[in-house]
PDB file of C-alpha atoms in Angstrom:
ATOM      1  CA  MET H   1    -103.718  30.385  18.307  1.00  0.00           C
ATOM      2  CA  MET H   2    -100.287  31.717  17.528  1.00  0.00           C
ATOM      3  CA  HIS H   3    -100.305  30.565  13.913  1.00  0.00           C
ATOM      4  CA  GLY H   4    -103.310  32.696  12.931  1.00  0.00           C
ATOM      5  CA  PHE H   5    -104.014  32.150   9.222  1.00  0.00           C
ATOM      6  CA  ILE H   6    -100.927  29.923   8.787  1.00  0.00           C
ATOM      7  CA  PRO H   7    -101.546  26.143   8.732  1.00  0.00           C
ATOM      8  CA  PRO H   8    -100.039  24.847  12.000  1.00  0.00           C
ATOM      9  CA  GLU H   9     -97.951  22.216  10.212  1.00  0.00           C
ATOM     10  CA  ARG H  10     -96.344  25.019   8.159  1.00  0.00           C
ATOM     11  CA  PHE H  11     -95.720  27.363  11.104  1.00  0.00           C
ATOM     12  CA  PHE H  12     -91.983  27.636  11.803  1.00  0.00           C
ATOM     13  CA  ALA H  13     -92.406  28.545  15.457  1.00  0.00           C
ATOM     14  CA  TYR H  14     -94.146  25.226  16.203  1.00  0.00           C
ATOM     15  CA  LEU H  15     -91.063  23.238  15.160  1.00  0.00           C
ATOM     16  CA  THR H  16     -88.558  22.001  17.731  1.00  0.00           C
ATOM     17  CA  TRP H  17     -84.824  22.456  17.376  1.00  0.00           C
ATOM     18  CA  THR H  18     -84.480  18.739  16.753  1.00  0.00           C
ATOM     19  CA  ASP H  19     -87.074  18.976  13.952  1.00  0.00           C
ATOM     20  CA  ILE H  20     -84.875  21.586  12.341  1.00  0.00           C
ATOM     21  CA  GLN H  21     -81.636  19.715  12.963  1.00  0.00           C
ATOM     22  CA  SER H  22     -82.973  16.569  11.276  1.00  0.00           C
ATOM     23  CA  MET H  23     -84.695  18.337   8.373  1.00  0.00           C
ATOM     24  CA  PRO H  24     -83.609  16.866   5.023  1.00  0.00           C
ATOM     25  CA  ASP H  25     -82.121  19.194   2.394  1.00  0.00           C
ATOM     26  CA  PRO H  26     -82.412  22.445   4.389  1.00  0.00           C
ATOM     27  CA  ASP H  27     -80.724  24.300   1.525  1.00  0.00           C
ATOM     28  CA  ASN H  28     -83.987  24.083  -0.429  1.00  0.00           C
ATOM     29  CA  VAL H  29     -86.511  24.596   2.346  1.00  0.00           C
ATOM     30  CA  VAL H  30     -88.353  27.861   1.703  1.00  0.00           C
ATOM     31  CA  ILE H  31     -88.634  30.103   4.760  1.00  0.00           C
ATOM     32  CA  LEU H  32     -91.197  32.907   4.476  1.00  0.00           C
ATOM     33  CA  GLN H  33     -91.147  36.023   6.637  1.00  0.00           C
ATOM     34  CA  PRO H  34     -94.434  37.958   6.357  1.00  0.00           C
ATOM     35  CA  ILE H  35     -93.866  41.667   6.995  1.00  0.00           C
ATOM     36  CA  GLY H  36     -96.742  44.062   7.531  1.00  0.00           C
ATOM     37  CA  ALA H  37     -97.467  47.267   9.392  1.00  0.00           C
ATOM     38  CA  ILE H  38     -99.656  48.710  12.105  1.00  0.00           C
ATOM     39  CA  GLU H  39    -100.887  51.957  10.573  1.00  0.00           C
ATOM     40  CA  GLN H  40    -104.017  53.927   9.850  1.00  0.00           C
ATOM     41  CA  HIS H  41    -106.250  52.734   7.020  1.00  0.00           C
ATOM     42  CA  GLY H  42    -108.969  55.342   7.140  1.00  0.00           C
ATOM     43  CA  PRO H  43    -111.963  55.392   9.489  1.00  0.00           C
ATOM     44  CA  HIS H  44    -113.372  52.058   8.269  1.00  0.00           C
ATOM     45  CA  LEU H  45    -110.446  49.611   8.429  1.00  0.00           C
ATOM     46  CA  PRO H  46    -108.314  48.385  11.359  1.00  0.00           C
ATOM     47  CA  LEU H  47    -104.680  49.310  11.792  1.00  0.00           C
ATOM     48  CA  ALA H  48    -103.609  45.730  11.027  1.00  0.00           C
ATOM     49  CA  VAL H  49    -104.631  45.683   7.336  1.00  0.00           C
ATOM     50  CA  ASP H  50    -101.190  45.055   5.812  1.00  0.00           C
ATOM     51  CA  ALA H  51    -100.164  42.486   8.406  1.00  0.00           C
ATOM     52  CA  ALA H  52    -103.506  40.694   8.069  1.00  0.00           C
ATOM     53  CA  ILE H  53    -103.367  40.569   4.274  1.00  0.00           C
ATOM     54  CA  GLY H  54     -99.803  39.260   4.227  1.00  0.00           C
ATOM     55  CA  GLN H  55    -100.501  36.512   6.723  1.00  0.00           C
ATOM     56  CA  ALA H  56    -103.856  35.514   5.213  1.00  0.00           C
ATOM     57  CA  VAL H  57    -102.524  35.250   1.660  1.00  0.00           C
ATOM     58  CA  ILE H  58     -99.441  33.258   2.670  1.00  0.00           C
ATOM     59  CA  GLY H  59    -101.546  31.074   4.957  1.00  0.00           C
ATOM     60  CA  LYS H  60    -103.954  30.202   2.162  1.00  0.00           C
ATOM     61  CA  ALA H  61    -101.069  29.577  -0.234  1.00  0.00           C
ATOM     62  CA  LEU H  62     -99.345  27.246   2.207  1.00  0.00           C
ATOM     63  CA  ALA H  63    -102.620  25.347   2.720  1.00  0.00           C
ATOM     64  CA  LYS H  64    -102.747  24.796  -1.065  1.00  0.00           C
ATOM     65  CA  LEU H  65     -99.055  23.987  -1.471  1.00  0.00           C
ATOM     66  CA  PRO H  66     -98.286  20.331  -2.277  1.00  0.00           C
ATOM     67  CA  ASP H  67     -96.890  18.417   0.692  1.00  0.00           C
ATOM     68  CA  HIS H  68     -93.647  17.585  -1.114  1.00  0.00           C
ATOM     69  CA  VAL H  69     -92.645  21.270  -1.303  1.00  0.00           C
ATOM     70  CA  PRO H  70     -90.996  22.172   2.035  1.00  0.00           C
ATOM     71  CA  ALA H  71     -91.971  25.660   3.140  1.00  0.00           C
ATOM     72  CA  TYR H  72     -92.578  27.310   6.510  1.00  0.00           C
ATOM     73  CA  ALA H  73     -93.829  30.725   7.590  1.00  0.00           C
ATOM     74  CA  LEU H  74     -92.135  32.595  10.396  1.00  0.00           C
ATOM     75  CA  PRO H  75     -94.301  34.573  12.823  1.00  0.00           C
ATOM     76  CA  SER H  76     -95.440  37.774  11.142  1.00  0.00           C
ATOM     77  CA  LEU H  77     -93.496  40.958  11.728  1.00  0.00           C
ATOM     78  CA  TYR H  78     -96.404  43.274  12.471  1.00  0.00           C
ATOM     79  CA  TYR H  79     -94.451  46.523  12.623  1.00  0.00           C
ATOM     80  CA  GLY H  80     -92.825  48.258   9.658  1.00  0.00           C
ATOM     81  CA  LYS H  81     -91.652  51.621   8.396  1.00  0.00           C
ATOM     82  CA  SER H  82     -94.923  53.577   8.438  1.00  0.00           C
ATOM     83  CA  ASN H  83     -93.843  57.149   9.101  1.00  0.00           C
ATOM     84  CA  GLU H  84     -95.804  58.435   6.086  1.00  0.00           C
ATOM     85  CA  HIS H  85     -98.917  57.740   8.197  1.00  0.00           C
ATOM     86  CA  TRP H  86     -97.723  58.865  11.608  1.00  0.00           C
ATOM     87  CA  HIS H  87     -99.826  62.048  11.638  1.00  0.00           C
ATOM     88  CA  PHE H  88    -102.863  59.777  12.128  1.00  0.00           C
ATOM     89  CA  PRO H  89    -103.359  58.367  15.656  1.00  0.00           C
ATOM     90  CA  GLY H  90    -102.594  54.681  16.134  1.00  0.00           C
ATOM     91  CA  THR H  91     -99.847  54.335  13.577  1.00  0.00           C
ATOM     92  CA  ILE H  92     -96.773  52.591  14.981  1.00  0.00           C
ATOM     93  CA  THR H  93     -93.576  52.919  12.982  1.00  0.00           C
ATOM     94  CA  LEU H  94     -90.052  51.597  13.061  1.00  0.00           C
ATOM     95  CA  SER H  95     -87.172  53.700  11.814  1.00  0.00           C
ATOM     96  CA  VAL H  96     -85.301  52.611   8.711  1.00  0.00           C
ATOM     97  CA  GLN H  97     -82.356  51.682  10.902  1.00  0.00           C
ATOM     98  CA  THR H  98     -84.460  49.537  13.235  1.00  0.00           C
ATOM     99  CA  LEU H  99     -86.212  47.715  10.399  1.00  0.00           C
ATOM    100  CA  ILE H 100     -82.913  47.022   8.639  1.00  0.00           C
ATOM    101  CA  ALA H 101     -81.302  45.750  11.841  1.00  0.00           C
ATOM    102  CA  THR H 102     -84.305  43.553  12.653  1.00  0.00           C
ATOM    103  CA  LEU H 103     -84.471  41.946   9.216  1.00  0.00           C
ATOM    104  CA  MET H 104     -80.702  41.486   9.043  1.00  0.00           C
ATOM    105  CA  GLU H 105     -80.686  39.660  12.375  1.00  0.00           C
ATOM    106  CA  ILE H 106     -83.677  37.515  11.407  1.00  0.00           C
ATOM    107  CA  GLY H 107     -81.896  36.604   8.196  1.00  0.00           C
ATOM    108  CA  GLU H 108     -78.655  35.788   9.996  1.00  0.00           C
ATOM    109  CA  SER H 109     -80.552  33.557  12.430  1.00  0.00           C
ATOM    110  CA  ILE H 110     -82.205  31.668   9.571  1.00  0.00           C
ATOM    111  CA  TYR H 111     -78.823  31.222   7.872  1.00  0.00           C
ATOM    112  CA  ARG H 112     -77.215  30.034  11.104  1.00  0.00           C
ATOM    113  CA  ALA H 113     -79.976  27.421  11.462  1.00  0.00           C
ATOM    114  CA  GLY H 114     -78.865  25.923   8.156  1.00  0.00           C
ATOM    115  CA  PHE H 115     -81.454  27.312   5.756  1.00  0.00           C
ATOM    116  CA  ARG H 116     -80.444  28.947   2.492  1.00  0.00           C
ATOM    117  CA  LYS H 117     -83.708  30.301   1.064  1.00  0.00           C
ATOM    118  CA  LEU H 118     -85.459  33.205   2.774  1.00  0.00           C
ATOM    119  CA  VAL H 119     -88.376  35.162   1.366  1.00  0.00           C
ATOM    120  CA  PHE H 120     -89.319  38.543   2.802  1.00  0.00           C
ATOM    121  CA  VAL H 121     -93.058  38.706   2.016  1.00  0.00           C
ATOM    122  CA  ASN H 122     -93.812  42.406   2.301  1.00  0.00           C
ATOM    123  CA  ALA H 123     -97.418  43.619   2.415  1.00  0.00           C
ATOM    124  CA  HIS H 124     -96.799  47.334   3.109  1.00  0.00           C
ATOM    125  CA  GLY H 125     -96.125  49.736   0.238  1.00  0.00           C
ATOM    126  CA  GLY H 126     -93.983  52.101   2.310  1.00  0.00           C
ATOM    127  CA  GLN H 127     -90.972  49.826   2.750  1.00  0.00           C
ATOM    128  CA  PRO H 128     -90.041  47.725  -0.317  1.00  0.00           C
ATOM    129  CA  GLN H 129     -86.842  49.708  -0.910  1.00  0.00           C
ATOM    130  CA  VAL H 130     -85.675  49.010   2.650  1.00  0.00           C
ATOM    131  CA  ILE H 131     -86.328  45.283   2.271  1.00  0.00           C
ATOM    132  CA  GLU H 132     -84.511  45.184  -1.073  1.00  0.00           C
ATOM    133  CA  ILE H 133     -81.436  46.714   0.593  1.00  0.00           C
ATOM    134  CA  VAL H 134     -81.521  44.092   3.353  1.00  0.00           C
ATOM    135  CA  ALA H 135     -81.877  41.230   0.869  1.00  0.00           C
ATOM    136  CA  ARG H 136     -78.871  42.428  -1.132  1.00  0.00           C
ATOM    137  CA  ASP H 137     -76.752  42.913   1.989  1.00  0.00           C
ATOM    138  CA  LEU H 138     -77.597  39.447   3.337  1.00  0.00           C
ATOM    139  CA  HIS H 139     -76.655  37.835   0.040  1.00  0.00           C
ATOM    140  CA  GLN H 140     -73.480  39.903  -0.121  1.00  0.00           C
ATOM    141  CA  ARG H 141     -72.540  38.710   3.373  1.00  0.00           C
ATOM    142  CA  TYR H 142     -73.442  35.060   2.740  1.00  0.00           C
ATOM    143  CA  GLU H 143     -72.931  34.242  -0.924  1.00  0.00           C
ATOM    144  CA  ASP H 144     -74.859  30.948  -0.761  1.00  0.00           C
ATOM    145  CA  PHE H 145     -77.884  32.636   0.843  1.00  0.00           C
ATOM    146  CA  ILE H 146     -80.807  33.153  -1.554  1.00  0.00           C
ATOM    147  CA  VAL H 147     -82.872  36.081  -0.258  1.00  0.00           C
ATOM    148  CA  LEU H 148     -85.920  37.361  -2.094  1.00  0.00           C
ATOM    149  CA  PRO H 149     -87.531  40.759  -1.297  1.00  0.00           C
ATOM    150  CA  LEU H 150     -91.059  40.206  -2.644  1.00  0.00           C
ATOM    151  CA  PHE H 151     -94.306  42.180  -2.450  1.00  0.00           C
ATOM    152  CA  ILE H 152     -97.529  40.340  -1.659  1.00  0.00           C
ATOM    153  CA  TRP H 153     -99.433  41.951  -4.569  1.00  0.00           C
ATOM    154  CA  ARG H 154     -96.813  41.276  -7.268  1.00  0.00           C
ATOM    155  CA  VAL H 155     -97.837  37.701  -8.102  1.00  0.00           C
ATOM    156  CA  PRO H 156    -100.499  37.246 -10.818  1.00  0.00           C
ATOM    157  CA  ASN H 157    -103.951  38.075  -9.438  1.00  0.00           C
ATOM    158  CA  VAL H 158    -107.372  39.323 -10.547  1.00  0.00           C
ATOM    159  CA  ALA H 159    -107.478  42.570  -8.546  1.00  0.00           C
ATOM    160  CA  GLY H 160    -106.802  44.740 -11.578  1.00  0.00           C
ATOM    161  CA  ASP H 161    -109.702  43.159 -13.459  1.00  0.00           C
ATOM    162  CA  LEU H 162    -112.125  44.053 -10.655  1.00  0.00           C
ATOM    163  CA  LEU H 163    -111.158  47.708 -10.191  1.00  0.00           C
ATOM    164  CA  THR H 164    -112.005  50.830 -12.176  1.00  0.00           C
ATOM    165  CA  PRO H 165    -109.158  52.478 -14.126  1.00  0.00           C
ATOM    166  CA  LYS H 166    -109.090  55.338 -11.622  1.00  0.00           C
ATOM    167  CA  GLU H 167    -108.909  52.923  -8.705  1.00  0.00           C
ATOM    168  CA  ARG H 168    -106.108  50.941 -10.346  1.00  0.00           C
ATOM    169  CA  GLU H 169    -104.094  54.132 -10.724  1.00  0.00           C
ATOM    170  CA  LEU H 170    -104.848  56.003  -7.504  1.00  0.00           C
ATOM    171  CA  GLY H 171    -106.516  53.582  -5.069  1.00  0.00           C
ATOM    172  CA  ILE H 172    -103.343  52.647  -3.252  1.00  0.00           C
ATOM    173  CA  HIS H 173    -104.407  52.746   0.404  1.00  0.00           C
ATOM    174  CA  ALA H 174    -107.606  51.579   2.122  1.00  0.00           C
ATOM    175  CA  GLY H 175    -109.446  51.578  -1.201  1.00  0.00           C
ATOM    176  CA  ASP H 176    -111.517  48.970  -3.007  1.00  0.00           C
ATOM    177  CA  ALA H 177    -108.940  46.152  -3.160  1.00  0.00           C
ATOM    178  CA  GLU H 178    -107.759  46.284   0.461  1.00  0.00           C
ATOM    179  CA  THR H 179    -111.278  46.787   1.808  1.00  0.00           C
ATOM    180  CA  SER H 180    -112.631  43.896  -0.263  1.00  0.00           C
ATOM    181  CA  LEU H 181    -109.848  41.640   1.014  1.00  0.00           C
ATOM    182  CA  LEU H 182    -110.558  42.606   4.619  1.00  0.00           C
ATOM    183  CA  LEU H 183    -114.254  41.863   4.063  1.00  0.00           C
ATOM    184  CA  SER H 184    -113.126  38.390   3.035  1.00  0.00           C
ATOM    185  CA  ILE H 185    -110.595  37.641   5.784  1.00  0.00           C
ATOM    186  CA  LEU H 186    -111.665  39.812   8.768  1.00  0.00           C
ATOM    187  CA  PRO H 187    -115.261  40.890   8.079  1.00  0.00           C
ATOM    188  CA  ASP H 188    -116.027  41.664  11.719  1.00  0.00           C
ATOM    189  CA  GLN H 189    -113.274  44.301  11.733  1.00  0.00           C
ATOM    190  CA  VAL H 190    -114.564  46.298   8.757  1.00  0.00           C
ATOM    191  CA  ARG H 191    -116.914  49.245   9.406  1.00  0.00           C
ATOM    192  CA  MET H 192    -118.426  49.837   5.998  1.00  0.00           C
ATOM    193  CA  GLU H 193    -120.815  52.461   7.376  1.00  0.00           C
ATOM    194  CA  ARG H 194    -117.741  54.656   7.916  1.00  0.00           C
ATOM    195  CA  ALA H 195    -116.228  54.092   4.476  1.00  0.00           C
ATOM    196  CA  ILE H 196    -115.658  57.208   2.396  1.00  0.00           C
ATOM    197  CA  ALA H 197    -114.007  57.726  -0.978  1.00  0.00           C
ATOM    198  CA  GLU H 198    -111.091  60.142  -1.195  1.00  0.00           C
ATOM    199  CA  TYR H 199    -108.551  60.239  -3.980  1.00  0.00           C
ATOM    200  CA  PRO H 200    -105.173  61.990  -3.710  1.00  0.00           C
ATOM    201  CA  GLN H 201    -105.549  65.754  -3.763  1.00  0.00           C
ATOM    202  CA  GLY H 202    -103.163  68.323  -5.223  1.00  0.00           C
ATOM    203  CA  LEU H 203    -101.300  66.074  -7.649  1.00  0.00           C
ATOM    204  CA  PRO H 204     -99.462  67.989 -10.400  1.00  0.00           C
ATOM    205  CA  ASP H 205    -101.324  68.225 -13.698  1.00  0.00           C
ATOM    206  CA  ASP H 206     -99.616  67.772 -17.064  1.00  0.00           C
ATOM    207  CA  SER H 207     -96.291  66.877 -15.417  1.00  0.00           C
ATOM    208  CA  LEU H 208     -93.749  64.088 -15.543  1.00  0.00           C
ATOM    209  CA  LEU H 209     -93.860  64.054 -11.741  1.00  0.00           C
ATOM    210  CA  SER H 210     -96.279  61.747  -9.947  1.00  0.00           C
ATOM    211  CA  MET H 211     -97.083  60.132  -6.624  1.00  0.00           C
ATOM    212  CA  GLU H 212     -95.619  56.709  -7.407  1.00  0.00           C
ATOM    213  CA  GLY H 213     -94.564  56.765 -11.054  1.00  0.00           C
ATOM    214  CA  LYS H 214     -91.162  56.831 -12.687  1.00  0.00           C
ATOM    215  CA  LEU H 215     -90.445  60.334 -11.332  1.00  0.00           C
ATOM    216  CA  PRO H 216     -92.037  60.343  -7.857  1.00  0.00           C
ATOM    217  CA  PHE H 217     -91.960  63.027  -5.185  1.00  0.00           C
ATOM    218  CA  ALA H 218     -91.768  62.315  -1.466  1.00  0.00           C
ATOM    219  CA  TRP H 219     -95.076  62.618   0.342  1.00  0.00           C
ATOM    220  CA  ALA H 220     -96.808  61.953   3.639  1.00  0.00           C
ATOM    221  CA  THR H 221    -100.407  60.750   3.618  1.00  0.00           C
ATOM    222  CA  ARG H 222    -101.784  63.934   5.147  1.00  0.00           C
ATOM    223  CA  ASP H 223    -100.377  65.864   2.154  1.00  0.00           C
ATOM    224  CA  LEU H 224    -102.821  63.992  -0.076  1.00  0.00           C
ATOM    225  CA  SER H 225    -105.785  62.958   2.071  1.00  0.00           C
ATOM    226  CA  LYS H 226    -107.759  64.271   5.036  1.00  0.00           C
ATOM    227  CA  SER H 227    -109.309  60.894   5.876  1.00  0.00           C
ATOM    228  CA  GLY H 228    -106.227  58.728   5.398  1.00  0.00           C
ATOM    229  CA  VAL H 229    -107.940  56.970   2.485  1.00  0.00           C
ATOM    230  CA  LEU H 230    -106.442  56.992  -1.007  1.00  0.00           C
ATOM    231  CA  GLY H 231    -109.108  55.302  -3.076  1.00  0.00           C
ATOM    232  CA  ASP H 232    -112.774  54.327  -3.019  1.00  0.00           C
ATOM    233  CA  PRO H 233    -113.674  51.664  -0.441  1.00  0.00           C
ATOM    234  CA  THR H 234    -117.416  52.206  -0.863  1.00  0.00           C
ATOM    235  CA  THR H 235    -117.450  49.841  -3.843  1.00  0.00           C
ATOM    236  CA  ALA H 236    -115.776  46.984  -1.963  1.00  0.00           C
ATOM    237  CA  THR H 237    -117.549  43.630  -1.634  1.00  0.00           C
ATOM    238  CA  THR H 238    -116.871  40.299   0.014  1.00  0.00           C
ATOM    239  CA  GLU H 239    -117.227  38.545  -3.342  1.00  0.00           C
ATOM    240  CA  LYS H 240    -114.435  40.654  -4.819  1.00  0.00           C
ATOM    241  CA  GLY H 241    -112.320  39.995  -1.751  1.00  0.00           C
ATOM    242  CA  ASP H 242    -112.818  36.235  -2.027  1.00  0.00           C
ATOM    243  CA  ARG H 243    -111.736  36.293  -5.671  1.00  0.00           C
ATOM    244  CA  ILE H 244    -108.689  38.463  -4.974  1.00  0.00           C
ATOM    245  CA  LEU H 245    -107.631  36.259  -2.045  1.00  0.00           C
ATOM    246  CA  GLU H 246    -107.985  33.065  -4.059  1.00  0.00           C
ATOM    247  CA  SER H 247    -105.978  34.438  -6.975  1.00  0.00           C
ATOM    248  CA  LEU H 248    -103.227  35.867  -4.777  1.00  0.00           C
ATOM    249  CA  ALA H 249    -102.909  32.535  -2.975  1.00  0.00           C
ATOM    250  CA  ASP H 250    -102.664  30.681  -6.289  1.00  0.00           C
ATOM    251  CA  GLY H 251     -99.988  33.110  -7.436  1.00  0.00           C
ATOM    252  CA  TRP H 252     -97.997  32.515  -4.266  1.00  0.00           C
ATOM    253  CA  VAL H 253     -98.273  28.734  -4.615  1.00  0.00           C
ATOM    254  CA  GLN H 254     -96.526  29.056  -7.963  1.00  0.00           C
ATOM    255  CA  ALA H 255     -93.985  31.514  -6.563  1.00  0.00           C
ATOM    256  CA  ILE H 256     -93.073  29.187  -3.669  1.00  0.00           C
ATOM    257  CA  LYS H 257     -92.692  26.268  -6.080  1.00  0.00           C
ATOM    258  CA  ASP H 258     -90.414  28.406  -8.243  1.00  0.00           C
ATOM    259  CA  ILE H 259     -88.329  29.454  -5.230  1.00  0.00           C
ATOM    260  CA  HIS H 260     -87.998  25.825  -4.132  1.00  0.00           C
ATOM    261  CA  ARG H 261     -86.561  24.970  -7.560  1.00  0.00           C
ATOM    262  CA  PHE H 262     -84.452  28.111  -7.883  1.00  0.00           C
ATOM    263  CA  ARG H 263     -80.647  27.985  -7.877  1.00  0.00           C
ATOM    264  CA  GLN H 264     -78.584  31.141  -7.481  1.00  0.00           C
ATOM    265  CA  PRO H 265     -76.728  32.033 -10.711  1.00  0.00           C
ATOM    266  CA  GLN H 266     -72.955  31.912 -10.187  1.00  0.00           C
ATOM    267  CA  GLN H 267     -70.855  33.176 -13.072  1.00  0.00           C
ATOM    268  CA  TRP H 268     -67.811  34.161 -11.062  1.00  0.00           C
ATOM    269  CA  THR H 269     -64.772  31.871 -10.833  1.00  0.00           C
ATOM    270  CA  ALA H 270     -61.454  32.233  -9.093  1.00  0.00           C
ATOM    271  CA  GLN H 271     -59.853  32.865 -12.470  1.00  0.00           C
ATOM    272  CA  ALA H 272     -62.170  35.760 -13.307  1.00  0.00           C
ATOM    273  CA  ALA H 273     -60.576  39.161 -13.661  1.00  0.00           C
ATOM    274  CA  PRO H 274     -60.946  41.301 -10.526  1.00  0.00           C
ATOM    275  CA  CYS H 275     -63.325  44.216 -10.659  1.00  0.00           C
ATOM    276  CA  ASN H 276     -61.717  47.602 -11.153  1.00  0.00           C
ATOM    277  CA  PRO H 277     -63.135  49.833  -8.401  1.00  0.00           C
ATOM    278  CA  ASP H 278     -62.322  52.922 -10.450  1.00  0.00           C
ATOM    279  CA  VAL H 279     -64.610  51.968 -13.324  1.00  0.00           C
ATOM    280  CA  SER H 280     -67.682  54.202 -13.515  1.00  0.00           C
ATOM    281  CA  PHE H 281     -70.808  52.767 -15.126  1.00  0.00           C
ATOM    282  CA  LYS H 282     -73.220  55.244 -16.651  1.00  0.00           C
TER     283      LYS H 282
END
């Protein structure tokens, strides 16, 4: 089944061109583009973790979404910018340039079809900055195009309540949360007998610098981990995964409703003073 976790009636690729042509109020139809990655997630999880989580969460949210809210999911983009993991066999990565070009052309196609609300639903932590750049450039090119670069984990959810403080801070890849979610959505693909805990090694002590804080340094996964794991998957459970999935889906239901209602702020008028390109903001 091509739609995977997505309800078939909410799967964009099952529509016909005449369905799209006759769609009422396309300006406020929410189009969702799940974006994942195919990359190593330690010895116990499949390469498809990010893509699977993004599609499963959005699929469950769309199944819960009221019928009167028009929203459709595009086929998942399984590949992303994953070069931080490319030292581990199996990782497939796009360059920044390829990912930008791909998302720009997807966005332009959605705009050309008459839609004006596009959500990039990113599930991979290595590429949010790239997606934010694309969203801004698409809106700059088409001023009536509302483009949202969102991260699957940013909606309200219970994951933080179920993790230890150390895991919340450092368990960013193939740890408790991701493993628990995979036990919920793809249990046959999880090899818990291979799960090992490994937290980032060699981080600076007593320093303003950090792995992903306000003053981050660039890193590749092999700089920090021998196994490819950054966290503790040994504490993962299906019950935790079910709770995380349910809460993420509920958060996305609210987010999609909000996007459906959202109108782009427009303060500029033709009488507004032109911007001075020589002004420097500090």
